[in-house]
Short mmCIF file of C-alpha atoms in Angstrom, two decimals:
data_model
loop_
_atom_site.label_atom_id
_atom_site.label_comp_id
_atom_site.label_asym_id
_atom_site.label_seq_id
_atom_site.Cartn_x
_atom_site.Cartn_y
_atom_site.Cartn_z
CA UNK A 22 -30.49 -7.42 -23.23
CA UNK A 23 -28.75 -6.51 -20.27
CA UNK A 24 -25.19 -7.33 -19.40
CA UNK A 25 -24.47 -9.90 -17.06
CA UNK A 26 -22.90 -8.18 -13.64
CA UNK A 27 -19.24 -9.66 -14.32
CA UNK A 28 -19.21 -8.38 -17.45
CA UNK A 29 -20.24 -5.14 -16.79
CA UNK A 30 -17.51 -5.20 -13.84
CA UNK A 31 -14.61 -6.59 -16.43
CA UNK A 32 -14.82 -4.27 -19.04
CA UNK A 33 -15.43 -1.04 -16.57
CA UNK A 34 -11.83 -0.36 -16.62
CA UNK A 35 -11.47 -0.27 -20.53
CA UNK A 36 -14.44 1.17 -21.32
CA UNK A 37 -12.86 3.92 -18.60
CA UNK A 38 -9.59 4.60 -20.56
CA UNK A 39 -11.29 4.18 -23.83
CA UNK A 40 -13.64 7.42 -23.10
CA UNK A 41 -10.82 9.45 -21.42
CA UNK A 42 -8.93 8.22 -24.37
CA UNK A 43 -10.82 10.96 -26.70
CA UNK A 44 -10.24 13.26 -24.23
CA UNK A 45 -11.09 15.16 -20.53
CA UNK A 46 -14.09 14.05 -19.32
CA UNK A 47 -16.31 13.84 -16.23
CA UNK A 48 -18.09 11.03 -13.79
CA UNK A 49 -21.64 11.60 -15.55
CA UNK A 50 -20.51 12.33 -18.82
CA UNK A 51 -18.54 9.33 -18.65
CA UNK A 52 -21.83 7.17 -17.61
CA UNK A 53 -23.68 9.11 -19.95
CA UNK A 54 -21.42 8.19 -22.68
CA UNK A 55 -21.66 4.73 -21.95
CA UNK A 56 -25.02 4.11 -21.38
CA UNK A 57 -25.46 5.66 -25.21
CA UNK A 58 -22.88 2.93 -26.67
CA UNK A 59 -24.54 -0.02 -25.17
CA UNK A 60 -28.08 1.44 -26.01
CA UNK A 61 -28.78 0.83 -22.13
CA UNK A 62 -27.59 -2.52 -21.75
CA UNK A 63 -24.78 -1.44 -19.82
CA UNK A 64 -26.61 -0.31 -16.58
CA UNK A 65 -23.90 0.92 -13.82
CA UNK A 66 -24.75 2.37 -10.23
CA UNK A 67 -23.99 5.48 -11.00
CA UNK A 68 -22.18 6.23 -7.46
CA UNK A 69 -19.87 3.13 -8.27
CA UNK A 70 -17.88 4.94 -11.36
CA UNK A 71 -16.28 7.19 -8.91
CA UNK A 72 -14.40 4.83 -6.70
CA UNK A 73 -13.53 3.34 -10.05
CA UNK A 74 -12.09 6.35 -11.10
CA UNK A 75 -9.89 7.01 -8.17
CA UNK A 76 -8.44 3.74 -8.08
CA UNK A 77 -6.98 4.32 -11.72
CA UNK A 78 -6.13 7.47 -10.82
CA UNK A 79 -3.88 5.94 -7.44
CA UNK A 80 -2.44 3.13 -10.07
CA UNK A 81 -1.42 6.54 -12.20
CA UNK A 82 -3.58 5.43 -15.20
CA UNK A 83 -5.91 8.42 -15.49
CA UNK A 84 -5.17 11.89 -13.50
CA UNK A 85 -7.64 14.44 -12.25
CA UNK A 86 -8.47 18.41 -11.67
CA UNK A 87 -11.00 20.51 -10.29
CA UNK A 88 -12.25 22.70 -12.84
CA UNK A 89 -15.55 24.99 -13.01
CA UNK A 90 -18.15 23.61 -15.11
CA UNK A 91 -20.50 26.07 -17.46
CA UNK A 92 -22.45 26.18 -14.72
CA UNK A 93 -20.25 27.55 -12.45
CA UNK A 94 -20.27 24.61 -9.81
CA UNK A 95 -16.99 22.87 -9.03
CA UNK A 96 -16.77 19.60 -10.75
CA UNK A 97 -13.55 16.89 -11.22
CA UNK A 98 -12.22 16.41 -14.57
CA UNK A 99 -10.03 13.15 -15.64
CA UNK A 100 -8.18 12.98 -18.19
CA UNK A 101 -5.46 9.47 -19.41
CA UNK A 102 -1.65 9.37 -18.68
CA UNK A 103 0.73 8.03 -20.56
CA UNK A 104 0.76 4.96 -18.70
CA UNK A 105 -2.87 4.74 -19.12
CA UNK A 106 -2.73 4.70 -22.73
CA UNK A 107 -0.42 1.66 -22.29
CA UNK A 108 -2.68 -0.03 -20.13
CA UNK A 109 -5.82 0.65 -22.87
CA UNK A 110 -3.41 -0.56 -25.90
CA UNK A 111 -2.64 -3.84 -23.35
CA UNK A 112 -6.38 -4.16 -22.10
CA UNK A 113 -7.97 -3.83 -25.91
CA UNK A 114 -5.46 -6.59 -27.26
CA UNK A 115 -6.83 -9.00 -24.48
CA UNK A 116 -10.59 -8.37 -25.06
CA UNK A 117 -9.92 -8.79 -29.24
CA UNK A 118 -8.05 -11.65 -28.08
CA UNK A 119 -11.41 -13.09 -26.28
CA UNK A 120 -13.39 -12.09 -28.91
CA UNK A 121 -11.58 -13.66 -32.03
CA UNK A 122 -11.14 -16.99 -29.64
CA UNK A 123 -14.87 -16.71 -29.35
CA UNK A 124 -15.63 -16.38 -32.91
CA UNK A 125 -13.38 -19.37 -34.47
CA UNK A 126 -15.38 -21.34 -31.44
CA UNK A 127 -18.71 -20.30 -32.96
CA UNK A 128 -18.24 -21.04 -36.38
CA UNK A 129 -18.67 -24.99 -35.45
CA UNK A 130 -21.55 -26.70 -35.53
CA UNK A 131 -23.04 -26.99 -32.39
CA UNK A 132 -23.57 -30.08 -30.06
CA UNK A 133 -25.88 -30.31 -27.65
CA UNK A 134 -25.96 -33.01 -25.15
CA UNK B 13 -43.36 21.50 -0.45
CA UNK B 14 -40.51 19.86 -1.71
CA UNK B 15 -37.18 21.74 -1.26
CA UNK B 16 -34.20 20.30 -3.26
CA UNK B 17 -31.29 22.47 -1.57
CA UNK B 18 -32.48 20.69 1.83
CA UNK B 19 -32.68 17.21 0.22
CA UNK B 20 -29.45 17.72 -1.34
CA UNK B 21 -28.24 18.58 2.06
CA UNK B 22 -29.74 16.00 3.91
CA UNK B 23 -28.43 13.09 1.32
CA UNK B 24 -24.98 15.01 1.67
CA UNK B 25 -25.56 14.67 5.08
CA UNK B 26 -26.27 10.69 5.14
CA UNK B 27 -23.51 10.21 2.88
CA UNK B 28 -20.98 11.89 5.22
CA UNK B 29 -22.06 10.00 7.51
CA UNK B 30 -20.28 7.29 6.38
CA UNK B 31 -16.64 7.07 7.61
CA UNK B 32 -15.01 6.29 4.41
CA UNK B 33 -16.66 9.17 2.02
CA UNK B 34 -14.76 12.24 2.73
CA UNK B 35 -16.15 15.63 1.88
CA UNK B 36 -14.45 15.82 -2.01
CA UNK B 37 -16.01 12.68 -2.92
CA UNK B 38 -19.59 14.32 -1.64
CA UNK B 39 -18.59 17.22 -3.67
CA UNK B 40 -17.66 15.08 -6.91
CA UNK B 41 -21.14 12.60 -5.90
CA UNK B 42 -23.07 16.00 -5.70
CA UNK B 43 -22.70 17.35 -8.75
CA UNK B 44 -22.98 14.25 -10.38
CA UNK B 45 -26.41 14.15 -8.73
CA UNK B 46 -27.28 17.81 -9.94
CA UNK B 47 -26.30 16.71 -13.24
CA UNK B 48 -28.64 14.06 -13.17
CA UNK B 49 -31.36 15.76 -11.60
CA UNK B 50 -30.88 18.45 -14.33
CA UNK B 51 -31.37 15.83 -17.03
CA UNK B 52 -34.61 14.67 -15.72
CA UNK B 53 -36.16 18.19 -14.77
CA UNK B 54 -35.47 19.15 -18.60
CA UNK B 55 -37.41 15.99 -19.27
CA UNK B 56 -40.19 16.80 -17.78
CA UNK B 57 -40.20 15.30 -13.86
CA UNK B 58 -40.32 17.26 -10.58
CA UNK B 59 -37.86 18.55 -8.58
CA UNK B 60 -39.51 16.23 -6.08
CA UNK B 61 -39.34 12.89 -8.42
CA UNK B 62 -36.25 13.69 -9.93
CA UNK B 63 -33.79 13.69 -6.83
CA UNK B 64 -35.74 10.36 -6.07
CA UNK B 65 -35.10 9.30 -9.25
CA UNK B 66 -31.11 10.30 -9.08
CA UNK B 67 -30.63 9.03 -5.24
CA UNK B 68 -31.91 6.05 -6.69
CA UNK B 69 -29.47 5.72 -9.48
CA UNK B 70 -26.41 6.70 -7.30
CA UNK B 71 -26.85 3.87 -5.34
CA UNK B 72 -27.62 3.55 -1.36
CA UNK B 73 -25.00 5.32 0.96
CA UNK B 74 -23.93 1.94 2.40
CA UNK B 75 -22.98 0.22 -1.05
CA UNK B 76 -21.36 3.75 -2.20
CA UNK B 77 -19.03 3.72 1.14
CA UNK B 78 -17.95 -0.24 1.29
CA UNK B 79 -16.95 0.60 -2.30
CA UNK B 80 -15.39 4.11 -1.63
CA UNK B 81 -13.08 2.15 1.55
CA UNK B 82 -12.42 -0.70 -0.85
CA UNK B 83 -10.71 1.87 -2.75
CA UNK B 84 -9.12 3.98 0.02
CA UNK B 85 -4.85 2.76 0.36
CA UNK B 86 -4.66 1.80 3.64
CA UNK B 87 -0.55 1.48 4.00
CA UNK B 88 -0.26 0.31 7.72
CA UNK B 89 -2.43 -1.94 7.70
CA UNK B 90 -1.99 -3.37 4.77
CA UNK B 91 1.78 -3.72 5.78
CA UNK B 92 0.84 -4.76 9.10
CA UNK B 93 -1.23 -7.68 7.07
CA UNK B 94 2.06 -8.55 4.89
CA UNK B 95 4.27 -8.56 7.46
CA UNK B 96 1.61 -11.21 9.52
CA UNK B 97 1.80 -13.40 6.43
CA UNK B 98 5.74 -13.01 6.34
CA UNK B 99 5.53 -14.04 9.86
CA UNK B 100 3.50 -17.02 9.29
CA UNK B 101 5.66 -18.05 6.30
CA UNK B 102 8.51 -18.11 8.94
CA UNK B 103 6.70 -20.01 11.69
CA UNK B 104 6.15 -22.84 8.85
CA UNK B 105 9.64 -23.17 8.30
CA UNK B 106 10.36 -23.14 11.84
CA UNK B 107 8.12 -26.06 12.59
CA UNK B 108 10.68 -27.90 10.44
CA UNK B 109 13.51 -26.43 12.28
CA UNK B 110 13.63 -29.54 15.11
CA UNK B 111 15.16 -31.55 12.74
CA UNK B 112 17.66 -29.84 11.25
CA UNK B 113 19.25 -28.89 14.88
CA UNK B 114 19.20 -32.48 15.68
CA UNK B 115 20.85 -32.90 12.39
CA UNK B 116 23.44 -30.22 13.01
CA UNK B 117 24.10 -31.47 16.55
CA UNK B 118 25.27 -34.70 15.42
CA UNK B 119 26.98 -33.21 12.51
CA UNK B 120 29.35 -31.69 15.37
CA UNK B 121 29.76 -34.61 17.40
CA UNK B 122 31.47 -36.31 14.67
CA UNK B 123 33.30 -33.07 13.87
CA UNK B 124 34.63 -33.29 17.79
CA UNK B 125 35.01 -36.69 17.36
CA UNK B 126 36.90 -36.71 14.47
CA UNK B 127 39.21 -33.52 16.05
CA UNK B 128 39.51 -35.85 19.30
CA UNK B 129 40.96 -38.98 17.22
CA UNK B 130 42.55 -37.09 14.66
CA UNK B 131 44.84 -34.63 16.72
CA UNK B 132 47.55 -33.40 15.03
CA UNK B 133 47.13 -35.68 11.69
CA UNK B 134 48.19 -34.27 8.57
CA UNK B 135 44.43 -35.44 6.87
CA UNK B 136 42.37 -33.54 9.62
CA UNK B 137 41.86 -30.55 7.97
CA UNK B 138 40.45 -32.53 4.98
CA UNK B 139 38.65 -34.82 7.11
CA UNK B 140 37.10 -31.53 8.55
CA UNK B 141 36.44 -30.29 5.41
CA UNK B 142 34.93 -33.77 3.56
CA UNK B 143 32.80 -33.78 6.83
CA UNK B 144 31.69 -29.59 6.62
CA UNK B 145 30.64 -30.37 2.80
CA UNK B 146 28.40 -33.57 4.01
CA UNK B 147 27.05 -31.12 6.97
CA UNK B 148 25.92 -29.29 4.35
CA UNK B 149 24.39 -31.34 1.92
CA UNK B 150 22.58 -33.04 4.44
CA UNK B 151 21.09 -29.88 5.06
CA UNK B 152 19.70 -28.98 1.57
CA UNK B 153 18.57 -32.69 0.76
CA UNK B 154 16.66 -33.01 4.25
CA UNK B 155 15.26 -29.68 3.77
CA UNK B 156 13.83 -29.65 0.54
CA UNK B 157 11.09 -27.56 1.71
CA UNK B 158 13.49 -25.18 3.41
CA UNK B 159 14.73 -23.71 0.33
CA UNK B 160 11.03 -23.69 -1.20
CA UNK B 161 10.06 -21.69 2.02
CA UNK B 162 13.20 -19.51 1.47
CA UNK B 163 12.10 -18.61 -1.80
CA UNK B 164 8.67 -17.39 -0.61
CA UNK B 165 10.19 -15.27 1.67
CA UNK B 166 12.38 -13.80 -0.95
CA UNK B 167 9.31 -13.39 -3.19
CA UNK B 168 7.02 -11.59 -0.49
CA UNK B 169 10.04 -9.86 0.61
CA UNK B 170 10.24 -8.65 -3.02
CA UNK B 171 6.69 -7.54 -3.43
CA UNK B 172 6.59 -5.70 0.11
CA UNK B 173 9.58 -3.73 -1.22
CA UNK B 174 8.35 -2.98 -5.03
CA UNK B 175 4.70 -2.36 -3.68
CA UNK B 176 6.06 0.38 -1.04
CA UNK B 177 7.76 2.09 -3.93
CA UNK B 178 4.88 2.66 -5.43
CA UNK B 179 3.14 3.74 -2.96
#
């Protein structure tokens, strides 16, 4: 099922520092990567990672290079700061915080009115 | 006959078009759309299909550069805009102002008063002084919003400051 717009917009950011996390990567890897995890739920415009990317990059979260892919074009590599780590440790405590609110909610019955 | 190299360039070529995309995010878009177009040739689709496909994807030039100027730091005017807010904050408390002259005013004609009548008593400096204090408090307790408003220009004055350093 597909994700609701706010959510995909909400978690961009983590799902952003959790990739770069593992290591350097780039725009359509990045998508790539993501698409796989949420077995295509997760549908982005692909054009809209990139602005993304360079606002975490001016709030010093992630930083980037051009670098020569294997196919010899140029192509822009990010990779986390250390500051960006923080803001992943900060950003993955809130969403488990969601989520385990979530679940004691759900194990109620339910009431419909 | 399809030719990608021209489509690529006339897509590049749209997308420049577009104030806010400079020519490193084309680059960066570019290969993202060679990647993609890559992908679906190994898949099995045409050249011709495939950029359709990845133009498609990428999103229309117009969405791509509202979000690529939402993202560009625009310092002046984004001072210029806290600086206008600052300057409203202080028009708000000078609405208020009216009343705290007219206060003040007669604050001083007592004080003259007082100076008149009291010439050359030993009490008139105290006088002066009991009189100064209830200047004063008369000030902060018919101006409760005056300190608020103070307080909001500290606070904007703070994040002007702290928001410049990081920039």
């Amino acid at each position: 099922m597909p994700l609701p717009k706010d959510f995909v917009a909400a978690s961009a950011t983590p799902l952003i520092l959790s990739i770069l996390s593992h290591g350097e990567s780039y725009g359509y890897d990045i998508i790539q990567r993501v698409r796989k995890l949420s077995d295509g739920d997760l549908e982005w415009a692909d054009g809209m990672l990139y602005p993304i990317l360079h606002r975490l990059e001016k709030r010093g979260l992630v930083r980037s290079h051009w670098g020569k892919a294997p196919s010899g074009r140029r192509r822009k590599y990010y990779g986390l700061c250390q500051s960006g780590l923080a803001e992943l440790t900060v950003q993955r405590e809130s969403w488990q915080q969601m989520n385990d609110m979530l679940q004691r909610l759900s194990g109620g019955n339910v009431c419909l009115t | 006959m399809f030719d990608l190299e021209q489509g690529l360039a006339q897509w590049r070529h749209n997308l420049m078009g577009c104030r806010s995309v400079k020519r490193v995010h084309a680059d960066e878009l570019e290969d993202h759309l060679r990647c993609e177009i890559e992908a679906l040739v190994g898949q099995g689709f045409s050249e011709e299909r495939a950029f359709a496909l990845a133009t498609e994807t990428m999103g229309d030039p117009d969405t791509l550069a509202a979000a690529y100027a939402q993202s560009r730091r625009r310092p002046f005017r984004t001072t210029l805009n806290r600086i206008h807010r600052m300057e409203k904050n202080i028009m708000k408390a000078t609405r208020s102002s009216a009343l705290m002259i007219g206060t003040s005013l007669i604050w001083a004609a007592i004080m003259i008063a007082c100076s008149l009548v009291m010439r050359g008593a030993e009490q008139a400096s105290d006088i002066h002084f009991i009189l100064l204090s209830g200047w004063f408090a008369t000030f902060f307790l018919l101006q409760p919003s005056g300190t608020a408003t103070m307080k909001a220009e500290w606070a904007c004055l703070k994040r002007l400051v702290s928001s410049n350093r990081r920039s």
